[in-house]
Amino acid sequence: MSAPRLEINLGYLRDNTEVLVERLGRRGIRVSGVTKAMMGVPQLARALVEGGASSLADSRIENIEAMRVAGITAPMTLIRAPMLSQCARVVASADASLNSESEVVSALAAEARRQGRVHGVVLMVELGDLREGILPHDLEAAARHVLGQTGVRLLGIGANLACQSGVAPSVRNMTELSALAAGLEHSLGVTLDVVSGGNSANLTWALNAADVGRVNELRLGEAILLGRETLHRRPVPGLHRDAFTLVAEVIEAKQKPSRPWGDITQNAFGERPKPVDHGVRGRVIVAIGRQDTDHTGLSAPDGYEILGASSDHLVLDTEMALPPIGSEVRFGLNYPALLRAMTSPYVTPHFVCADPIESNRDQTSVTSS
Ligand SMILES: *Cc1c(COP(=O)(O)O)cnc(C)c1O
């Protein structure tokens, strides 16, 4: 099989979606499955839909278009504010988008009228993380602007936390979101179908809050893909954390001294590794590097330690018997490593559909923070 490759267990991803859909469903919250780490591969979209995601969400119109071309018919939302220059494509392929600029909403409306469609608008509210969002005191005017146009429909409001500044979802900011929704409905005489509370960082709040208020949707990527909430990166009980494996091939394996010799300056990336001496050690090179993934986000198999990576070489220390040349080493990935592997043209995605029973799901109970 070709290497490097990213093995993707679709059964595990479907399972993870199913578990989250069920648990959040009991709290009145739907799951919008976020596909953005996966370049719109239809296999992932299908796994999320089979797992019960009520819609799909992606930050790039290219990915949404790819899923449409592949025949995925689920409702799709663009979760990065549309570029003015891409409004025609957004209206053509996405059912809805998250928005924070009235100028863009007007452009979407004009385009929707031209295409004979109606585009859904979710207005994003700034709750303190200082990435996207309308300041709360400007929200009503923005909503009136949406309601004043044909071609667009006000679906609701949403928020995004913990992405730019690490501001945690809390009883306070989630209560504020609910209050804003209720306030808009009251002052504008409308019903908001969507109150989209946030991303995987909201999971602990959503599963444990005494009252989730008006929040009825979360947009979940990492929790489904890697089985973790993202505030503390704790495992979510009952989810697979090994749906993705990066497989690389051994191109050198030798016993070598661990201390470099010669005049030490800086390496290929301008770093100055500190020389250490652990005597003669097993040293293994696999054929992946910074062009394929983020090596700092890989976890090596037992008995192996990652020493570093250049563009195309990953160097491992091992106390195990040296692996044969041409054999494969398997790595777990965190989100940045996964994102880079999935978007690298050098890494081949390889879909597997193993029996869910075989996975070691995490059964420890880490729920509240
Ligand atoms: C990426 C993103 C998400 C999903 O985030 P995860 O942490 O992967 O769950 C949700 N909403 C928006 C606006 C995003 O950009």
Short mmCIF file of C-alpha atoms and ligand atoms in Angstrom, two decimals:
data_model
loop_
_atom_site.label_atom_id
_atom_site.label_comp_id
_atom_site.label_asym_id
_atom_site.label_seq_id
_atom_site.Cartn_x
_atom_site.Cartn_y
_atom_site.Cartn_z
CA MET A 1 0.00 0.00 0.00
CA SER A 2 1.26 3.50 -0.71
CA ALA A 3 2.93 5.59 2.00
CA PRO A 4 2.59 8.05 3.53
CA ARG A 5 -1.12 7.48 3.92
CA LEU A 6 -3.79 8.68 6.26
CA GLU A 7 -6.00 5.78 7.33
CA ILE A 8 -9.51 6.98 8.07
CA ASN A 9 -11.93 4.69 9.86
CA LEU A 10 -15.35 5.75 8.62
CA GLY A 11 -17.19 3.41 10.99
CA TYR A 12 -15.61 5.15 13.97
CA LEU A 13 -16.54 8.58 12.61
CA ARG A 14 -20.13 7.46 12.11
CA ASP A 15 -20.15 6.02 15.66
CA ASN A 16 -18.77 9.23 17.14
CA THR A 17 -21.41 11.28 15.34
CA GLU A 18 -24.15 8.93 16.49
CA VAL A 19 -23.11 9.11 20.15
CA LEU A 20 -22.91 12.91 20.10
CA VAL A 21 -26.21 13.25 18.21
CA GLU A 22 -27.89 11.03 20.78
CA ARG A 23 -26.44 12.75 23.87
CA LEU A 24 -27.00 16.26 22.60
CA GLY A 25 -30.42 15.31 21.24
CA ARG A 26 -31.54 14.63 24.80
CA ARG A 27 -30.69 18.26 25.52
CA GLY A 28 -32.57 19.57 22.50
CA ILE A 29 -29.39 20.24 20.52
CA ARG A 30 -28.77 19.14 16.92
CA VAL A 31 -25.33 18.43 15.50
CA SER A 32 -24.04 20.19 12.43
CA GLY A 33 -21.12 18.04 11.27
CA VAL A 34 -18.08 20.15 10.40
CA THR A 35 -16.15 18.75 7.45
CA LYS A 36 -13.51 21.45 7.00
CA ALA A 37 -10.48 19.38 8.02
CA MET A 38 -11.20 16.89 5.28
CA MET A 39 -11.27 18.83 2.02
CA GLY A 40 -14.86 17.88 1.33
CA VAL A 41 -14.26 14.17 0.79
CA PRO A 42 -17.71 12.64 0.27
CA GLN A 43 -16.91 9.54 2.37
CA LEU A 44 -16.64 11.72 5.48
CA ALA A 45 -19.80 13.64 4.62
CA ARG A 46 -21.69 10.36 4.27
CA ALA A 47 -20.37 9.04 7.59
CA LEU A 48 -21.54 12.18 9.40
CA VAL A 49 -24.95 12.11 7.75
CA GLU A 50 -25.35 8.39 8.52
CA GLY A 51 -24.43 9.18 12.12
CA GLY A 52 -27.35 11.57 12.30
CA ALA A 53 -25.84 15.01 11.73
CA SER A 54 -28.73 17.29 10.78
CA SER A 55 -26.56 19.34 8.44
CA LEU A 56 -22.98 19.66 7.23
CA ALA A 57 -20.81 22.69 7.74
CA ASP A 58 -17.59 23.75 6.07
CA SER A 59 -15.51 26.90 6.04
CA ARG A 60 -14.49 26.70 2.37
CA ILE A 61 -16.84 26.95 -0.56
CA GLU A 62 -14.50 24.68 -2.55
CA ASN A 63 -15.21 21.85 -0.10
CA ILE A 64 -18.97 22.41 -0.23
CA GLU A 65 -18.84 22.39 -4.02
CA ALA A 66 -16.84 19.15 -3.95
CA MET A 67 -19.44 17.49 -1.73
CA ARG A 68 -22.26 18.68 -4.01
CA VAL A 69 -20.47 17.36 -7.10
CA ALA A 70 -20.12 14.02 -5.28
CA GLY A 71 -23.88 13.91 -4.84
CA ILE A 72 -24.21 14.82 -1.15
CA THR A 73 -27.64 16.39 -0.75
CA ALA A 74 -27.64 17.18 3.00
CA PRO A 75 -28.22 20.80 4.01
CA MET A 76 -24.88 22.63 4.00
CA THR A 77 -23.79 25.79 5.74
CA LEU A 78 -20.71 27.85 4.97
CA ILE A 79 -19.29 28.61 8.42
CA ARG A 80 -16.76 31.24 7.44
CA ALA A 81 -18.33 34.54 6.45
CA PRO A 82 -18.65 34.50 2.66
CA MET A 83 -16.16 36.55 0.64
CA LEU A 84 -17.94 39.22 -1.38
CA SER A 85 -16.15 37.82 -4.43
CA GLN A 86 -17.62 34.35 -3.84
CA CYS A 87 -21.29 35.17 -3.18
CA ALA A 88 -22.49 33.60 -6.42
CA ARG A 89 -20.78 30.31 -5.60
CA VAL A 90 -22.03 30.42 -2.01
CA VAL A 91 -25.64 30.90 -3.07
CA ALA A 92 -25.34 28.21 -5.74
CA SER A 93 -23.96 25.45 -3.48
CA ALA A 94 -24.62 26.28 0.19
CA ASP A 95 -28.08 26.48 1.73
CA ALA A 96 -26.98 28.94 4.39
CA SER A 97 -23.99 30.85 5.69
CA LEU A 98 -22.78 32.43 8.91
CA ASN A 99 -22.63 36.21 8.47
CA SER A 100 -21.45 39.32 10.25
CA GLU A 101 -21.44 42.03 7.53
CA SER A 102 -24.62 43.59 6.12
CA GLU A 103 -22.83 44.39 2.86
CA VAL A 104 -22.28 40.67 2.31
CA VAL A 105 -25.88 39.86 3.22
CA SER A 106 -27.06 42.35 0.57
CA ALA A 107 -24.78 40.75 -2.01
CA LEU A 108 -26.04 37.26 -1.09
CA ALA A 109 -29.63 38.49 -1.39
CA ALA A 110 -29.05 40.04 -4.80
CA GLU A 111 -27.33 36.89 -6.00
CA ALA A 112 -30.07 34.66 -4.60
CA ARG A 113 -32.72 36.68 -6.45
CA ARG A 114 -30.68 36.38 -9.62
CA GLN A 115 -30.41 32.60 -9.19
CA GLY A 116 -34.03 32.22 -8.10
CA ARG A 117 -33.02 30.80 -4.73
CA VAL A 118 -33.43 31.69 -1.06
CA HIS A 119 -30.26 31.71 1.03
CA GLY A 120 -30.35 31.18 4.78
CA VAL A 121 -28.53 33.69 6.99
CA VAL A 122 -27.29 33.00 10.49
CA LEU A 123 -26.01 36.19 12.13
CA MET A 124 -22.91 35.67 14.23
CA VAL A 125 -22.72 37.53 17.53
CA GLU A 126 -19.48 38.60 19.16
CA LEU A 127 -19.44 37.21 22.71
CA GLY A 128 -15.88 38.11 23.63
CA ASP A 129 -13.52 35.75 21.80
CA LEU A 130 -12.96 38.53 19.25
CA ARG A 131 -13.00 36.51 16.09
CA GLU A 132 -16.14 36.90 13.95
CA GLY A 133 -19.38 38.45 15.11
CA ILE A 134 -21.64 41.48 15.34
CA LEU A 135 -21.45 43.35 18.65
CA PRO A 136 -24.63 42.62 20.64
CA HIS A 137 -25.91 46.21 20.50
CA ASP A 138 -25.74 46.16 16.69
CA LEU A 139 -27.52 42.81 16.32
CA GLU A 140 -31.08 44.06 16.04
CA ALA A 141 -30.21 46.48 13.22
CA ALA A 142 -28.36 43.70 11.38
CA ALA A 143 -31.37 41.38 11.76
CA ARG A 144 -33.70 44.08 10.44
CA HIS A 145 -31.42 44.46 7.46
CA VAL A 146 -31.74 40.72 6.68
CA LEU A 147 -35.52 40.81 7.09
CA GLY A 148 -35.72 43.79 4.74
CA GLN A 149 -34.37 41.86 1.76
CA THR A 150 -35.88 39.23 -0.47
CA GLY A 151 -33.60 36.35 -1.45
CA VAL A 152 -32.35 35.79 2.08
CA ARG A 153 -34.07 34.30 5.11
CA LEU A 154 -33.06 34.99 8.71
CA LEU A 155 -32.50 31.49 10.12
CA GLY A 156 -31.16 32.58 13.45
CA ILE A 157 -28.08 33.62 15.36
CA GLY A 158 -24.86 31.94 16.38
CA ALA A 159 -21.63 32.42 18.25
CA ASN A 160 -18.11 31.08 18.13
CA LEU A 161 -15.83 30.95 21.14
CA ALA A 162 -12.44 29.53 22.12
CA CYS A 163 -10.94 29.93 18.63
CA GLN A 164 -9.06 33.25 18.64
CA SER A 165 -8.62 34.26 22.27
CA GLY A 166 -9.45 31.04 24.09
CA VAL A 167 -12.57 32.52 25.71
CA ALA A 168 -14.46 29.57 27.19
CA PRO A 169 -18.16 28.95 26.67
CA SER A 170 -19.80 29.60 30.03
CA VAL A 171 -23.18 29.86 31.67
CA ARG A 172 -22.79 33.61 31.33
CA ASN A 173 -22.03 33.95 27.60
CA MET A 174 -24.41 31.13 26.61
CA THR A 175 -27.19 32.75 28.65
CA GLU A 176 -26.43 36.00 26.84
CA LEU A 177 -26.81 34.23 23.47
CA SER A 178 -30.20 32.84 24.49
CA ALA A 179 -31.30 36.23 25.76
CA LEU A 180 -30.28 37.86 22.48
CA ALA A 181 -32.33 35.29 20.56
CA ALA A 182 -35.38 35.86 22.74
CA GLY A 183 -34.92 39.63 22.50
CA LEU A 184 -34.80 39.57 18.70
CA GLU A 185 -37.90 37.39 18.48
CA HIS A 186 -39.72 39.77 20.77
CA SER A 187 -38.68 43.01 19.11
CA LEU A 188 -38.93 41.80 15.51
CA GLY A 189 -41.87 39.40 15.85
CA VAL A 190 -40.01 36.51 14.23
CA THR A 191 -39.13 32.95 15.21
CA LEU A 192 -35.48 31.96 15.03
CA ASP A 193 -35.03 28.34 13.96
CA VAL A 194 -31.33 28.23 14.73
CA VAL A 195 -29.42 29.28 17.81
CA SER A 196 -25.99 27.86 17.07
CA GLY A 197 -24.04 27.80 20.30
CA GLY A 198 -20.54 27.05 19.07
CA ASN A 199 -18.00 24.35 18.33
CA SER A 200 -16.41 21.36 20.10
CA ALA A 201 -15.31 23.67 22.92
CA ASN A 202 -19.01 23.99 23.86
CA LEU A 203 -19.49 20.27 24.39
CA THR A 204 -18.80 20.13 28.11
CA TRP A 205 -21.12 23.08 28.67
CA ALA A 206 -23.85 21.57 26.46
CA LEU A 207 -23.76 18.17 28.18
CA ASN A 208 -23.62 19.52 31.73
CA ALA A 209 -25.39 22.89 31.87
CA ALA A 210 -28.46 22.92 34.09
CA ASP A 211 -30.29 24.63 31.24
CA VAL A 212 -29.07 25.06 27.66
CA GLY A 213 -31.60 27.83 27.11
CA ARG A 214 -32.38 28.55 23.46
CA VAL A 215 -29.24 26.90 22.08
CA ASN A 216 -30.40 24.17 19.69
CA GLU A 217 -27.33 23.49 17.54
CA LEU A 218 -23.60 22.89 17.90
CA ARG A 219 -21.17 22.82 14.99
CA LEU A 220 -18.85 19.91 15.76
CA GLY A 221 -15.63 19.01 13.97
CA GLU A 222 -12.82 17.92 16.25
CA ALA A 223 -15.08 16.16 18.77
CA ILE A 224 -16.36 13.87 16.01
CA LEU A 225 -13.02 13.38 14.28
CA LEU A 226 -10.77 12.90 17.31
CA GLY A 227 -13.18 12.12 20.16
CA ARG A 228 -12.16 15.09 22.30
CA GLU A 229 -13.70 18.25 23.64
CA THR A 230 -11.40 21.12 22.83
CA LEU A 231 -11.32 23.35 25.90
CA HIS A 232 -9.00 21.01 27.77
CA ARG A 233 -8.60 18.41 25.01
CA ARG A 234 -10.04 15.76 27.26
CA PRO A 235 -11.37 12.53 25.77
CA VAL A 236 -15.14 12.37 25.50
CA PRO A 237 -16.27 9.08 27.07
CA GLY A 238 -17.65 6.59 24.58
CA LEU A 239 -15.98 8.12 21.52
CA HIS A 240 -13.25 6.62 19.34
CA ARG A 241 -10.05 8.61 19.48
CA ASP A 242 -8.24 6.56 16.86
CA ALA A 243 -10.29 7.14 13.73
CA PHE A 244 -7.18 8.55 12.01
CA THR A 245 -3.73 7.00 11.70
CA LEU A 246 -0.80 8.38 9.73
CA VAL A 247 1.30 5.59 8.28
CA ALA A 248 4.89 6.21 7.17
CA GLU A 249 7.59 3.96 5.74
CA VAL A 250 11.00 3.27 7.27
CA ILE A 251 13.87 4.38 5.00
CA GLU A 252 16.78 4.09 7.45
CA ALA A 253 17.26 2.18 10.72
CA LYS A 254 20.64 2.06 12.44
CA GLN A 255 22.32 2.09 15.79
CA LYS A 256 23.97 5.51 16.06
CA PRO A 257 25.47 7.68 18.76
CA SER A 258 22.85 10.06 20.17
CA ARG A 259 25.25 13.00 20.42
CA PRO A 260 25.94 14.89 17.16
CA TRP A 261 29.56 15.76 16.39
CA GLY A 262 31.21 18.71 14.62
CA ASP A 263 30.56 22.46 15.11
CA ILE A 264 26.91 22.89 16.06
CA THR A 265 25.12 25.88 14.49
CA GLN A 266 21.46 25.74 13.47
CA ASN A 267 19.34 23.17 11.62
CA ALA A 268 17.38 23.50 8.38
CA PHE A 269 14.59 25.39 10.16
CA GLY A 270 16.76 27.86 12.06
CA GLU A 271 16.44 25.95 15.31
CA ARG A 272 19.35 25.07 17.62
CA PRO A 273 18.78 21.59 18.95
CA LYS A 274 20.45 21.01 22.34
CA PRO A 275 22.94 18.15 22.02
CA VAL A 276 22.37 15.37 24.53
CA ASP A 277 24.25 12.14 25.01
CA HIS A 278 22.31 8.97 25.74
CA GLY A 279 24.98 6.73 24.28
CA VAL A 280 24.33 4.58 21.24
CA ARG A 281 20.60 4.36 20.42
CA GLY A 282 18.33 2.93 17.78
CA ARG A 283 17.66 5.70 15.27
CA VAL A 284 14.93 5.31 12.67
CA ILE A 285 14.02 7.60 9.77
CA VAL A 286 10.55 7.44 8.22
CA ALA A 287 9.65 9.17 4.98
CA ILE A 288 7.37 11.95 6.19
CA GLY A 289 8.17 15.51 7.15
CA ARG A 290 6.89 19.00 7.60
CA GLN A 291 5.44 18.97 4.07
CA ASP A 292 3.15 16.13 5.10
CA THR A 293 2.04 16.95 8.62
CA ASP A 294 2.78 18.86 11.81
CA HIS A 295 5.25 16.49 13.44
CA THR A 296 4.77 18.12 16.84
CA GLY A 297 1.19 16.83 16.78
CA LEU A 298 2.03 13.19 16.10
CA SER A 299 2.08 10.49 18.73
CA ALA A 300 4.58 7.70 18.09
CA PRO A 301 3.96 4.04 18.91
CA ASP A 302 5.16 2.63 22.27
CA GLY A 303 8.92 2.32 22.42
CA TYR A 304 9.45 5.16 19.93
CA GLU A 305 10.13 8.83 20.51
CA ILE A 306 10.00 11.58 17.89
CA LEU A 307 13.30 13.48 17.87
CA GLY A 308 12.49 15.95 15.13
CA ALA A 309 11.55 16.47 11.52
CA SER A 310 12.79 18.33 8.49
CA SER A 311 10.81 18.81 5.27
CA ASP A 312 10.89 15.15 4.31
CA HIS A 313 12.47 13.14 7.14
CA LEU A 314 11.08 12.27 10.55
CA VAL A 315 13.73 11.00 12.96
CA LEU A 316 12.76 8.61 15.74
CA ASP A 317 14.65 7.23 18.70
CA THR A 318 13.85 3.68 19.69
CA GLU A 319 14.79 1.18 22.31
CA MET A 320 13.05 -1.60 20.36
CA ALA A 321 14.67 -3.94 17.85
CA LEU A 322 15.32 -1.93 14.67
CA PRO A 323 12.39 -2.22 12.24
CA PRO A 324 13.09 -3.61 8.75
CA ILE A 325 13.64 -1.11 5.92
CA GLY A 326 10.35 -0.76 4.07
CA SER A 327 8.23 -1.58 7.12
CA GLU A 328 5.65 0.91 8.38
CA VAL A 329 5.31 2.98 11.54
CA ARG A 330 1.86 4.20 12.64
CA PHE A 331 1.18 7.53 14.33
CA GLY A 332 -1.80 9.10 16.06
CA LEU A 333 -2.55 12.74 15.18
CA ASN A 334 -3.87 15.84 16.89
CA TYR A 335 -6.02 18.35 14.98
CA PRO A 336 -3.23 20.48 13.45
CA ALA A 337 -1.36 17.34 12.37
CA LEU A 338 -4.56 15.90 10.88
CA LEU A 339 -5.38 19.13 9.05
CA ARG A 340 -1.92 19.28 7.49
CA ALA A 341 -1.89 15.57 6.56
CA MET A 342 -5.33 15.80 4.97
CA THR A 343 -4.42 18.85 2.92
CA SER A 344 -0.96 17.64 1.88
CA PRO A 345 -0.82 16.41 -1.71
CA TYR A 346 1.81 13.87 -0.64
CA VAL A 347 -0.45 12.00 1.79
CA THR A 348 -2.99 9.57 0.36
CA PRO A 349 -6.27 9.18 2.27
CA HIS A 350 -7.19 5.54 2.71
CA PHE A 351 -10.67 4.72 3.97
CA VAL A 352 -11.28 1.69 6.15
CA CYS A 353 -14.57 0.50 7.62
CA ALA A 354 -13.52 -1.67 10.57
CA ASP A 355 -15.92 -3.24 13.01
CA PRO A 356 -16.63 -0.61 15.69
CA ILE A 357 -16.40 -3.24 18.47
CA GLU A 358 -12.65 -3.63 17.93
CA SER A 359 -11.76 -0.05 18.81
CA ASN A 360 -10.66 0.77 22.31
CA ARG A 361 -13.13 3.48 23.10
CA ASP A 362 -12.35 5.58 26.09
CA GLN A 363 -14.60 4.58 28.93
CA THR A 364 -13.26 6.81 31.67
CA SER A 365 -15.73 9.39 32.86
CA VAL A 366 -14.42 12.86 32.23
CA THR A 367 -17.42 15.04 31.71
CA SER A 368 -17.59 18.16 33.75
CA SER A 369 -14.94 20.80 34.20
C1 LIG B 1 -14.03 25.23 12.74
C2 LIG B 1 -15.30 25.78 13.17
C3 LIG B 1 -16.18 24.97 13.92
C4 LIG B 1 -15.83 23.57 14.36
O1 LIG B 1 -14.82 23.61 15.32
P1 LIG B 1 -14.34 22.28 16.07
O2 LIG B 1 -13.50 22.79 17.16
O3 LIG B 1 -13.60 21.47 15.07
O4 LIG B 1 -15.57 21.61 16.55
C5 LIG B 1 -17.41 25.52 14.27
N1 LIG B 1 -17.73 26.77 13.90
C6 LIG B 1 -16.92 27.57 13.20
C7 LIG B 1 -17.38 28.95 12.83
C8 LIG B 1 -15.67 27.11 12.81
O5 LIG B 1 -14.86 27.90 12.10
#
